[in-house]
Coordinates of C-alpha atoms in Angstrom, one line a residue:
M1 CA 95.8 -70.4 -92.2
E2 CA 93.4 -71.8 -89.7
F3 CA 89.8 -73.0 -89.4
A4 CA 88.2 -74.0 -86.1
L5 CA 85.7 -76.7 -86.9
R6 CA 85.9 -79.2 -84.1
D7 CA 88.6 -80.3 -81.7
D8 CA 89.6 -83.5 -83.5
V9 CA 90.4 -81.3 -86.6
H10 CA 92.7 -79.1 -84.6
I11 CA 93.9 -76.7 -87.3
Y12 CA 93.4 -73.5 -85.5
S13 CA 95.1 -71.3 -82.9
G14 CA 92.4 -68.8 -81.7
G15 CA 89.9 -66.3 -82.8
L16 CA 91.0 -66.1 -86.5
G17 CA 90.3 -69.8 -86.9
V18 CA 87.0 -69.7 -84.9
L19 CA 85.8 -66.8 -87.1
A20 CA 86.7 -68.7 -90.3
G21 CA 84.8 -71.7 -89.0
D22 CA 81.8 -69.7 -88.1
F23 CA 81.9 -68.1 -91.6
L24 CA 81.8 -71.5 -93.3
L25 CA 79.0 -72.8 -91.0
E26 CA 76.9 -69.7 -91.8
A27 CA 77.6 -70.0 -95.5
D28 CA 76.6 -73.6 -95.4
Q29 CA 73.4 -72.8 -93.6
Q30 CA 72.5 -70.2 -96.2
S31 CA 73.6 -72.4 -99.2
F32 CA 76.0 -69.6 -100.2
P33 CA 78.3 -70.9 -103.0
V34 CA 81.7 -70.7 -101.3
V35 CA 84.6 -73.1 -100.7
G36 CA 87.2 -72.8 -97.9
I37 CA 90.9 -73.4 -98.5
G38 CA 93.4 -74.0 -95.7
L39 CA 96.2 -76.2 -94.6
L40 CA 96.1 -79.6 -92.9
Y41 CA 98.6 -79.7 -90.1
S42 CA 100.0 -83.1 -89.3
S43 CA 100.5 -82.4 -85.6
V44 CA 99.0 -80.1 -82.9
Y45 CA 100.4 -78.9 -79.6
K46 CA 98.5 -79.4 -76.4
Q47 CA 99.2 -77.3 -73.3
A48 CA 99.0 -78.7 -69.8
L49 CA 100.1 -77.7 -66.3
E50 CA 102.1 -79.9 -64.0
G51 CA 102.7 -78.2 -60.8
N52 CA 103.6 -74.7 -61.9
E53 CA 105.3 -75.9 -65.1
I54 CA 103.7 -75.7 -68.5
T55 CA 104.2 -78.7 -70.8
N56 CA 103.5 -78.4 -74.5
T57 CA 103.1 -81.9 -76.1
I58 CA 102.8 -82.7 -79.7
E59 CA 100.0 -85.0 -80.9
Q60 CA 99.6 -86.4 -84.4
I61 CA 96.5 -85.7 -86.4
S62 CA 94.9 -88.6 -88.3
P63 CA 92.9 -87.1 -91.2
Q64 CA 90.7 -90.2 -91.5
Q65 CA 89.8 -90.2 -87.8
A66 CA 89.0 -86.5 -88.0
G67 CA 86.5 -87.2 -90.7
L68 CA 88.5 -85.8 -93.6
I69 CA 88.2 -87.4 -97.1
P70 CA 91.0 -87.6 -99.7
V71 CA 90.3 -85.4 -102.8
V72 CA 90.4 -87.6 -105.9
D73 CA 89.8 -86.9 -109.6
E74 CA 87.3 -88.5 -112.0
T75 CA 89.4 -91.7 -112.2
G76 CA 89.7 -92.1 -108.4
E77 CA 93.3 -90.9 -108.3
R78 CA 94.5 -88.5 -105.6
V79 CA 94.5 -84.9 -106.7
I80 CA 98.1 -83.6 -106.4
V81 CA 99.0 -80.0 -107.1
T82 CA 102.6 -78.9 -107.5
I83 CA 104.6 -75.7 -107.0
P84 CA 108.2 -75.2 -108.2
F85 CA 110.1 -74.4 -105.0
Q86 CA 113.8 -74.2 -104.3
E87 CA 114.6 -75.7 -107.7
K88 CA 112.5 -78.8 -106.9
L89 CA 108.9 -79.7 -107.3
L90 CA 106.8 -79.4 -104.2
K91 CA 103.9 -81.9 -104.2
I92 CA 100.7 -81.1 -102.3
Q93 CA 97.9 -83.6 -101.6
V94 CA 94.4 -82.5 -100.6
W95 CA 91.8 -83.5 -98.0
K96 CA 88.3 -82.2 -97.7
K97 CA 85.7 -81.7 -95.0
E98 CA 82.2 -82.0 -96.5
Y99 CA 79.3 -79.9 -95.3
Q100 CA 75.8 -80.0 -96.6
H101 CA 76.3 -77.3 -99.2
L102 CA 80.1 -76.6 -99.3
N103 CA 83.5 -78.1 -98.8
L104 CA 86.6 -77.1 -96.9
Y105 CA 89.8 -78.2 -98.8
L106 CA 93.0 -78.6 -96.8
L107 CA 96.4 -78.7 -98.4
D108 CA 99.0 -81.2 -97.1
T109 CA 102.7 -81.6 -98.1
N110 CA 103.2 -84.7 -95.9
L111 CA 103.3 -87.2 -98.7
V112 CA 105.7 -89.7 -100.3
G113 CA 107.7 -88.1 -103.1
N114 CA 108.5 -84.9 -101.1
T115 CA 111.8 -84.4 -99.3
T116 CA 111.6 -84.6 -95.5
E117 CA 112.0 -80.8 -95.5
F118 CA 109.0 -80.4 -97.8
Q119 CA 106.9 -83.0 -95.9
N120 CA 107.4 -80.9 -92.8
I121 CA 106.1 -77.7 -94.3
T122 CA 102.5 -78.4 -93.1
D123 CA 103.6 -80.1 -89.8
R124 CA 102.4 -77.4 -87.4
L125 CA 100.5 -74.1 -87.3
Y126 CA 102.5 -71.0 -86.5
S127 CA 105.8 -72.7 -85.7
G128 CA 107.6 -69.4 -85.2
D129 CA 110.2 -69.9 -87.8
K130 CA 110.2 -67.3 -90.6
E131 CA 111.2 -69.7 -93.3
H132 CA 108.7 -72.3 -92.2
R133 CA 105.9 -69.7 -92.1
L134 CA 106.8 -68.3 -95.6
A135 CA 106.8 -71.8 -97.1
Q136 CA 103.3 -72.4 -95.6
E137 CA 102.0 -69.2 -97.1
L138 CA 103.3 -70.2 -100.5
V139 CA 101.5 -73.5 -100.2
L140 CA 98.3 -71.8 -99.1
G141 CA 98.3 -69.0 -101.6
I142 CA 99.8 -70.5 -104.8
G143 CA 98.8 -74.1 -104.0
G144 CA 95.3 -73.0 -103.1
M145 CA 94.9 -71.3 -106.5
R146 CA 96.2 -74.3 -108.3
L147 CA 93.8 -76.5 -106.4
L148 CA 90.9 -74.4 -107.6
K149 CA 92.1 -74.9 -111.2
A150 CA 92.6 -78.6 -110.7
L151 CA 89.0 -78.9 -109.4
K152 CA 87.8 -76.8 -112.4
F153 CA 86.4 -74.0 -110.1
T154 CA 86.1 -70.6 -111.6
P155 CA 85.5 -68.3 -108.6
Q156 CA 83.8 -65.0 -109.0
F157 CA 85.8 -63.7 -106.0
I158 CA 88.9 -64.8 -104.3
H159 CA 88.9 -63.7 -100.7
M160 CA 92.2 -63.5 -98.8
N161 CA 91.5 -63.9 -95.1
E162 CA 94.5 -62.1 -93.6
G163 CA 97.8 -61.6 -95.3
H164 CA 98.7 -65.3 -94.8
A165 CA 96.8 -66.1 -98.1
A166 CA 98.0 -63.1 -100.1
F167 CA 100.4 -65.1 -102.4
C168 CA 97.3 -66.2 -104.3
A169 CA 97.4 -62.8 -105.9
F170 CA 100.7 -63.7 -107.8
E171 CA 99.2 -66.8 -109.2
H172 CA 96.0 -64.9 -110.2
I173 CA 98.0 -62.2 -111.9
A174 CA 100.1 -64.8 -113.8
D175 CA 96.9 -66.6 -114.9
L176 CA 95.5 -63.3 -116.3
M177 CA 98.7 -62.5 -118.1
G178 CA 98.7 -66.0 -119.8
K179 CA 95.0 -66.2 -120.6
L180 CA 94.4 -62.6 -121.7
G181 CA 97.9 -61.6 -123.0
M182 CA 98.1 -58.8 -120.5
S183 CA 101.1 -57.0 -119.2
F184 CA 101.9 -57.4 -115.5
N185 CA 100.4 -54.0 -114.6
E186 CA 97.3 -54.7 -116.6
A187 CA 96.8 -58.0 -115.0
L188 CA 97.3 -56.4 -111.6
E189 CA 94.5 -54.0 -112.2
K190 CA 92.3 -56.6 -113.8
G191 CA 92.9 -59.0 -110.9
K192 CA 91.6 -56.4 -108.4
E193 CA 88.1 -57.0 -109.8
Q194 CA 88.1 -60.5 -108.2
L195 CA 90.5 -60.2 -105.2
R196 CA 89.2 -59.3 -101.8
F197 CA 91.2 -58.9 -98.6
T198 CA 90.4 -58.9 -94.9
N199 CA 92.7 -57.6 -92.2
H200 CA 92.1 -58.9 -88.7
T201 CA 94.7 -57.3 -86.6
L202 CA 96.9 -54.3 -86.3
I203 CA 99.6 -55.8 -84.0
P204 CA 102.9 -56.6 -85.7
A205 CA 102.8 -60.3 -84.8
G206 CA 99.6 -60.7 -86.9
N207 CA 101.1 -59.0 -90.0
D208 CA 103.9 -61.2 -91.4
N209 CA 107.0 -59.4 -92.7
F210 CA 110.0 -61.2 -94.4
T211 CA 113.2 -59.9 -95.8
N212 CA 113.3 -59.3 -99.6
E213 CA 116.2 -61.7 -99.8
L214 CA 114.2 -64.6 -98.3
V215 CA 111.2 -63.9 -100.4
T216 CA 113.4 -63.8 -103.5
V217 CA 114.9 -67.2 -102.7
F218 CA 111.5 -68.7 -102.0
L219 CA 109.7 -67.2 -105.1
A220 CA 112.5 -67.7 -107.6
S221 CA 111.4 -71.0 -109.1
F222 CA 107.8 -69.9 -109.2
A223 CA 108.6 -66.6 -110.9
E224 CA 110.7 -68.4 -113.5
E225 CA 107.9 -70.9 -114.3
R226 CA 105.3 -68.1 -114.6
A227 CA 107.6 -65.6 -116.4
L228 CA 107.2 -63.1 -113.6
V229 CA 109.8 -60.5 -112.7
I230 CA 110.9 -60.8 -109.1
S231 CA 111.4 -57.1 -108.5
K232 CA 107.8 -56.4 -109.5
L233 CA 106.6 -59.0 -107.1
L234 CA 108.7 -57.5 -104.3
D235 CA 107.3 -54.1 -105.0
L236 CA 103.8 -55.2 -104.3
G237 CA 104.8 -56.3 -100.7
N238 CA 107.4 -53.6 -100.0
I239 CA 107.1 -51.7 -96.7
P240 CA 108.0 -48.1 -97.8
G241 CA 111.5 -47.0 -96.7
S242 CA 112.6 -50.6 -95.9
S243 CA 113.9 -53.8 -97.5
L244 CA 111.1 -55.8 -96.0
F245 CA 108.2 -57.6 -97.7
S246 CA 104.8 -57.3 -96.0
M247 CA 102.0 -59.8 -96.6
T248 CA 99.6 -57.2 -95.4
F249 CA 100.8 -54.7 -98.0
L250 CA 100.6 -57.4 -100.6
G251 CA 96.9 -57.9 -99.8
L252 CA 96.2 -54.2 -99.7
R253 CA 97.8 -53.5 -103.0
T254 CA 96.3 -56.4 -105.0
A255 CA 92.7 -56.4 -103.6
G256 CA 89.9 -54.4 -105.2
K257 CA 88.2 -54.1 -101.9
T258 CA 89.5 -54.5 -98.3
N259 CA 87.8 -54.6 -95.0
A260 CA 88.5 -54.3 -91.3
V261 CA 86.5 -56.3 -88.7
S262 CA 84.9 -53.6 -86.6
E263 CA 84.2 -49.8 -87.0
Y264 CA 87.0 -48.9 -84.6
H265 CA 89.4 -51.3 -86.2
A266 CA 88.7 -49.6 -89.6
Q267 CA 89.5 -46.2 -88.0
K268 CA 92.8 -47.4 -86.5
A269 CA 93.7 -49.3 -89.7
T270 CA 93.2 -46.1 -91.8
A271 CA 95.6 -44.3 -89.6
I272 CA 98.3 -47.0 -90.1
W273 CA 97.6 -47.4 -93.9
P274 CA 96.3 -44.0 -95.0
D275 CA 96.6 -44.8 -98.7
Y276 CA 94.1 -47.6 -98.5
R277 CA 90.4 -47.6 -97.7
L278 CA 89.3 -50.4 -95.3
L279 CA 85.6 -51.0 -95.2
S280 CA 84.0 -51.8 -91.9
I281 CA 82.4 -55.2 -91.6
T282 CA 82.1 -56.1 -87.9
N283 CA 82.6 -59.8 -87.2
G284 CA 79.6 -61.9 -86.1
I285 CA 79.2 -65.4 -84.7
F286 CA 77.4 -68.5 -85.9
L287 CA 74.6 -68.5 -83.3
P288 CA 73.6 -72.2 -83.3
R289 CA 77.2 -73.1 -82.5
W290 CA 77.5 -71.0 -79.4
Y291 CA 74.0 -70.7 -78.0
A292 CA 73.2 -73.1 -75.1
A293 CA 70.7 -75.8 -75.9
E294 CA 68.8 -75.2 -72.7
K295 CA 68.4 -71.5 -73.6
N296 CA 67.2 -72.4 -77.1
Q297 CA 64.4 -74.3 -75.5
V298 CA 63.0 -71.2 -73.9
W299 CA 64.0 -68.6 -76.5
N300 CA 64.5 -70.2 -79.8
L301 CA 66.9 -68.5 -82.2
N302 CA 64.1 -68.1 -84.7
E303 CA 62.0 -66.1 -82.1
K304 CA 62.4 -62.4 -82.1
A305 CA 60.2 -61.6 -79.1
P306 CA 62.1 -61.8 -75.7
P307 CA 61.3 -64.9 -73.6
S308 CA 59.8 -65.2 -70.2
P309 CA 62.5 -63.7 -68.0
L310 CA 62.1 -66.4 -65.4
D311 CA 62.4 -69.2 -68.0
F312 CA 65.6 -67.6 -69.3
W313 CA 67.0 -67.3 -65.8
H314 CA 66.4 -70.9 -65.1
A315 CA 67.9 -71.9 -68.4
H316 CA 71.0 -70.0 -67.6
Q317 CA 71.2 -71.7 -64.3
E318 CA 71.2 -75.0 -66.1
S319 CA 74.2 -73.8 -68.2
K320 CA 75.9 -72.6 -65.1
D321 CA 75.4 -76.0 -63.3
K322 CA 77.1 -77.6 -66.3
L323 CA 80.0 -75.2 -66.1
V324 CA 80.5 -75.7 -62.4
K325 CA 80.6 -79.5 -63.0
Y326 CA 83.1 -79.0 -65.8
I327 CA 85.3 -76.8 -63.6
K328 CA 85.3 -79.6 -61.0
A329 CA 86.2 -82.2 -63.6
K330 CA 89.1 -80.1 -65.1
T331 CA 90.5 -78.4 -62.0
G332 CA 89.2 -80.3 -58.9
K333 CA 87.8 -77.1 -57.5
T334 CA 84.3 -77.1 -56.1
F335 CA 82.3 -73.9 -57.0
S336 CA 78.7 -73.2 -56.1
S337 CA 76.2 -72.5 -58.8
N338 CA 74.8 -69.8 -56.5
G339 CA 78.0 -67.8 -56.7
L340 CA 79.0 -65.1 -59.2
I341 CA 81.2 -66.5 -61.9
I342 CA 83.5 -63.9 -63.7
T343 CA 85.4 -65.3 -66.6
W344 CA 88.5 -64.2 -68.5
S345 CA 89.1 -66.5 -71.4
R346 CA 91.2 -65.9 -74.6
R347 CA 94.7 -66.1 -76.0
F348 CA 97.3 -65.1 -73.5
V349 CA 99.2 -62.1 -74.9
Q350 CA 100.4 -58.9 -73.3
Y351 CA 98.0 -56.4 -74.9
K352 CA 95.0 -58.4 -73.6
R353 CA 96.2 -57.9 -70.0
P354 CA 95.3 -61.2 -68.5
E355 CA 96.9 -60.4 -65.1
V356 CA 95.1 -57.2 -64.5
L357 CA 93.0 -58.6 -61.7
F358 CA 96.2 -59.6 -59.8
W359 CA 97.9 -56.2 -59.8
L360 CA 96.7 -55.5 -56.2
L361 CA 96.2 -58.9 -54.5
E362 CA 95.2 -57.4 -51.2
R363 CA 92.5 -55.4 -52.8
L364 CA 91.3 -58.5 -54.7
E365 CA 91.3 -60.6 -51.5
H366 CA 89.2 -57.9 -49.7
I367 CA 86.6 -57.9 -52.6
L368 CA 86.3 -61.7 -52.7
N369 CA 86.1 -62.1 -48.9
S370 CA 83.8 -59.2 -48.1
A371 CA 81.1 -60.0 -50.7
N372 CA 77.9 -61.5 -49.3
L373 CA 78.1 -64.4 -51.7
P374 CA 80.8 -66.5 -53.3
V375 CA 82.6 -64.7 -56.1
Y376 CA 84.6 -66.9 -58.5
L377 CA 87.2 -66.0 -61.1
V378 CA 87.8 -68.4 -64.0
F379 CA 90.7 -68.1 -66.4
S380 CA 91.5 -70.1 -69.5
G381 CA 93.5 -69.7 -72.7
K382 CA 96.7 -70.7 -74.4
G383 CA 100.0 -68.9 -74.9
H384 CA 102.0 -69.6 -78.1
T385 CA 104.7 -72.1 -77.5
H386 CA 107.3 -69.6 -78.8
D387 CA 106.0 -66.7 -76.7
Q388 CA 107.9 -66.9 -73.4
Q389 CA 106.0 -63.9 -72.1
A390 CA 102.7 -65.6 -72.6
Q391 CA 104.0 -68.8 -70.9
D392 CA 105.1 -66.7 -67.9
M393 CA 101.7 -65.0 -67.7
I394 CA 100.0 -68.4 -67.6
K395 CA 102.3 -69.6 -64.9
H396 CA 101.6 -66.5 -62.9
V397 CA 97.8 -66.8 -63.2
Y398 CA 98.1 -70.5 -62.3
S399 CA 100.2 -69.8 -59.3
I400 CA 97.6 -67.4 -58.0
T401 CA 94.9 -70.2 -58.3
Q402 CA 97.2 -72.4 -56.1
N403 CA 97.7 -69.7 -53.4
P404 CA 95.7 -70.8 -50.3
I405 CA 94.2 -67.3 -50.1
F406 CA 92.6 -67.7 -53.5
S407 CA 92.5 -71.5 -54.1
E408 CA 88.8 -71.8 -53.4
S409 CA 87.7 -68.9 -55.5
I410 CA 90.0 -68.8 -58.6
A411 CA 90.4 -71.5 -61.2
Y412 CA 92.5 -71.9 -64.4
I413 CA 91.3 -74.4 -67.0
P414 CA 94.3 -75.6 -69.1
N415 CA 94.5 -76.7 -72.8
Y416 CA 91.9 -74.2 -74.0
N417 CA 89.9 -75.4 -77.0
L418 CA 86.4 -75.3 -78.5
E419 CA 85.0 -77.5 -75.8
V420 CA 86.3 -75.3 -73.0
A421 CA 85.0 -72.2 -74.8
E422 CA 81.6 -73.6 -75.1
Y423 CA 81.2 -74.3 -71.4
L424 CA 82.5 -70.9 -70.4
V425 CA 80.5 -68.7 -72.8
Q426 CA 77.3 -70.5 -71.9
G427 CA 77.6 -70.7 -68.2
S428 CA 79.5 -67.7 -66.9
D429 CA 77.8 -64.6 -65.3
V430 CA 80.2 -61.9 -66.4
W431 CA 82.6 -61.9 -69.4
L432 CA 85.7 -59.9 -68.7
N433 CA 87.6 -58.3 -71.6
T434 CA 90.6 -56.2 -70.8
P435 CA 92.7 -55.3 -73.9
I436 CA 94.5 -52.1 -74.4
E437 CA 92.1 -50.0 -76.4
G438 CA 93.0 -50.0 -80.1
F439 CA 94.7 -53.4 -80.0
E440 CA 91.7 -55.7 -80.2
A441 CA 90.4 -55.6 -83.7
C442 CA 87.0 -57.1 -82.8
G443 CA 86.9 -59.6 -80.0
T444 CA 84.1 -62.1 -80.8
S445 CA 84.4 -64.1 -77.5
G446 CA 82.2 -61.5 -75.8
M447 CA 79.5 -62.0 -78.5
K448 CA 79.5 -65.7 -77.9
A449 CA 79.0 -65.1 -74.2
G450 CA 76.6 -62.2 -74.7
V451 CA 74.1 -64.3 -76.8
N452 CA 73.8 -66.5 -73.8
G453 CA 73.0 -63.6 -71.5
V454 CA 76.5 -63.3 -70.0
L455 CA 77.0 -59.6 -69.1
Q456 CA 80.0 -57.8 -70.5
C457 CA 82.6 -56.0 -68.6
S458 CA 85.2 -54.6 -71.0
T459 CA 87.5 -51.8 -72.1
N460 CA 86.0 -49.8 -74.9
D461 CA 87.6 -51.7 -77.8
G462 CA 86.7 -53.6 -80.9
W463 CA 83.0 -54.4 -81.4
V464 CA 82.2 -53.3 -77.8
R465 CA 82.7 -49.7 -79.0
E466 CA 79.7 -50.0 -81.3
V467 CA 77.2 -50.7 -78.4
S468 CA 75.6 -48.4 -75.8
W469 CA 76.3 -50.3 -72.6
E470 CA 74.4 -48.1 -70.2
N471 CA 72.0 -50.3 -68.2
M472 CA 73.4 -53.4 -69.9
G473 CA 77.1 -53.9 -69.2
W474 CA 80.2 -52.1 -67.8
I475 CA 82.9 -50.2 -69.6
L476 CA 86.3 -50.1 -67.9
D477 CA 88.7 -47.1 -67.8
N478 CA 91.5 -48.1 -70.2
D479 CA 94.1 -45.9 -68.5
H480 CA 93.4 -47.0 -65.0
I481 CA 92.3 -50.5 -65.7
S482 CA 93.1 -52.2 -62.4
E483 CA 91.4 -49.7 -60.1
S484 CA 88.5 -49.4 -62.6
L485 CA 88.0 -53.2 -62.6
Y486 CA 88.2 -53.6 -58.8
A487 CA 85.7 -50.7 -58.2
T488 CA 83.3 -52.0 -60.9
I489 CA 83.2 -55.5 -59.4
E490 CA 82.9 -54.3 -55.8
K491 CA 80.5 -51.4 -56.2
E492 CA 78.4 -52.3 -59.3
I493 CA 78.6 -55.9 -60.3
I494 CA 78.3 -57.6 -57.0
P495 CA 75.5 -55.3 -55.6
L496 CA 73.5 -55.7 -58.8
F497 CA 73.8 -59.5 -58.7
L498 CA 72.8 -59.5 -55.0
D499 CA 69.7 -57.3 -55.6
R500 CA 67.0 -60.0 -55.5
D501 CA 63.2 -60.0 -55.3
Q502 CA 61.2 -62.1 -52.9
N503 CA 61.8 -65.2 -55.2
A504 CA 65.6 -64.6 -55.1
I505 CA 65.6 -63.5 -58.7
P506 CA 67.9 -60.5 -59.6
Q507 CA 65.4 -58.8 -61.8
Q508 CA 67.6 -55.9 -63.0
W509 CA 70.5 -58.2 -63.7
L510 CA 68.1 -60.6 -65.6
Q511 CA 66.8 -57.7 -67.7
R512 CA 70.4 -56.8 -68.6
M513 CA 71.0 -60.5 -69.6
I514 CA 68.0 -60.5 -72.0
D515 CA 68.9 -57.1 -73.5
T516 CA 72.5 -58.3 -74.0
A517 CA 71.4 -61.5 -75.7
Q518 CA 68.9 -59.6 -77.9
T519 CA 71.6 -57.2 -79.0
I520 CA 73.9 -60.0 -80.1
R521 CA 71.0 -61.8 -81.9
E522 CA 70.1 -58.6 -83.8
K523 CA 73.5 -57.1 -84.7
Y524 CA 76.3 -59.6 -84.2
S525 CA 75.3 -62.8 -85.8
A526 CA 77.3 -64.4 -88.7
T527 CA 74.0 -64.1 -90.7
R528 CA 74.4 -60.3 -90.6
M529 CA 78.2 -60.6 -91.1
L530 CA 77.8 -62.7 -94.3
Q531 CA 75.2 -60.3 -95.6
D532 CA 77.6 -57.4 -95.1
Y533 CA 80.3 -59.3 -97.0
K534 CA 77.9 -59.9 -99.9
E535 CA 76.7 -56.3 -100.0
K536 CA 79.9 -54.4 -99.2
L537 CA 82.8 -56.6 -100.3
Y538 CA 81.7 -59.0 -103.0
I539 CA 79.4 -56.7 -105.1
N540 CA 81.4 -54.6 -107.4

């Protein structure tokens, strides 16, 4: 449903899209034969703060200005795929983003010949409306499979990235029934040889459910065209003991292999879906995308041996100088590069606990004022336009940054995007991650910061659980998160940062930076992740 490529192709919301983008970039670098299929959204919302009020504005996306190319056939005519939908024919045009060795294809219903309702199917990502979301998932799954056929691709594997894409299984089953003369159940079992499924989250908001009635209405024309029995389709998505259709269950029941995105996520997923085995393939990041250029000059990504610690320290200070200037440009706040910068940056949602630092304001004030150096807190991230709780949390965080007590030490950078993320992961000193344990499936933002030597301070969740952080980072007490965080900052982080040698270099801190960066390089790159997918998910 989302790919984070660059900010002028804004077809992503958060980590799921960034990961998909990193996957494609790594596959392209390795010349791995893969294509990506997603949706092109005609508009994007941008989030800004005016006073203490959040404004969400809609901006139109120009495919041509974003470097997208129309997909045409041998005669130069636009490739159009169709889906029978609500007793009409839904037409889908296609754009592509070309890389050196692969293409990303984006489906778009905004074309002449469709009704206004049909044109608006791909207007925005995650609009919040159930009918709109279901229509988008039909376009992605069924339309995506029909695009592959139109382009004469014969994929060895069809990888459903989250349940959003799972309707491709229905088209695949129907194709097998038609080509091989199989029954529905035979085609279902045969289809598993090619279908693969990745689950990225355990929280309900990330696992789409629809009523059987709505799915029946939306699939009726398609089922009639492909001679499929609706009740059998519904059974594949049925949540036991309910009349709800789950896209996650559809993926689990139709894929031959399924994976979770960290070891802990796989454990938690098995408890939720005990009848299905989810392999563990921990996410990784495309290192060249997130690693600061100045650091690459002193410790090239191709070099395994650690760099000169002093060179790495000075390279990080260059990244930090850039961040300080960026904060000034975006917020008007003047921070010193000599201070300690602690960053919380990710999607605003309750389980990530973005307000945890503000639960005891007097305690926070004491820590910031009593330290023998400037301590800065930087926040950034978006809340979904339909998530009022998220909007309220952003307002609360922003209000703290405007409080005279904290105005010189806390900043909020609005309209979070890839550019903001790049500055933060490269120039911060500490990366703060505070989810309720068991809720963060992986959490790759810490990897992006870590490869730049940014130290981790986190609850023991997602990928963090796979690393021994003793003498490298700090693990917070999940059940007493606020007190644990205050104590860690005051008694461990600040003293370690202040422990300098005669040249004003924090040698112990610096060694932790290098150890953290080396850990990410060795274990949490997209190179390792793609290799795991090849060996664990794609090989039968």
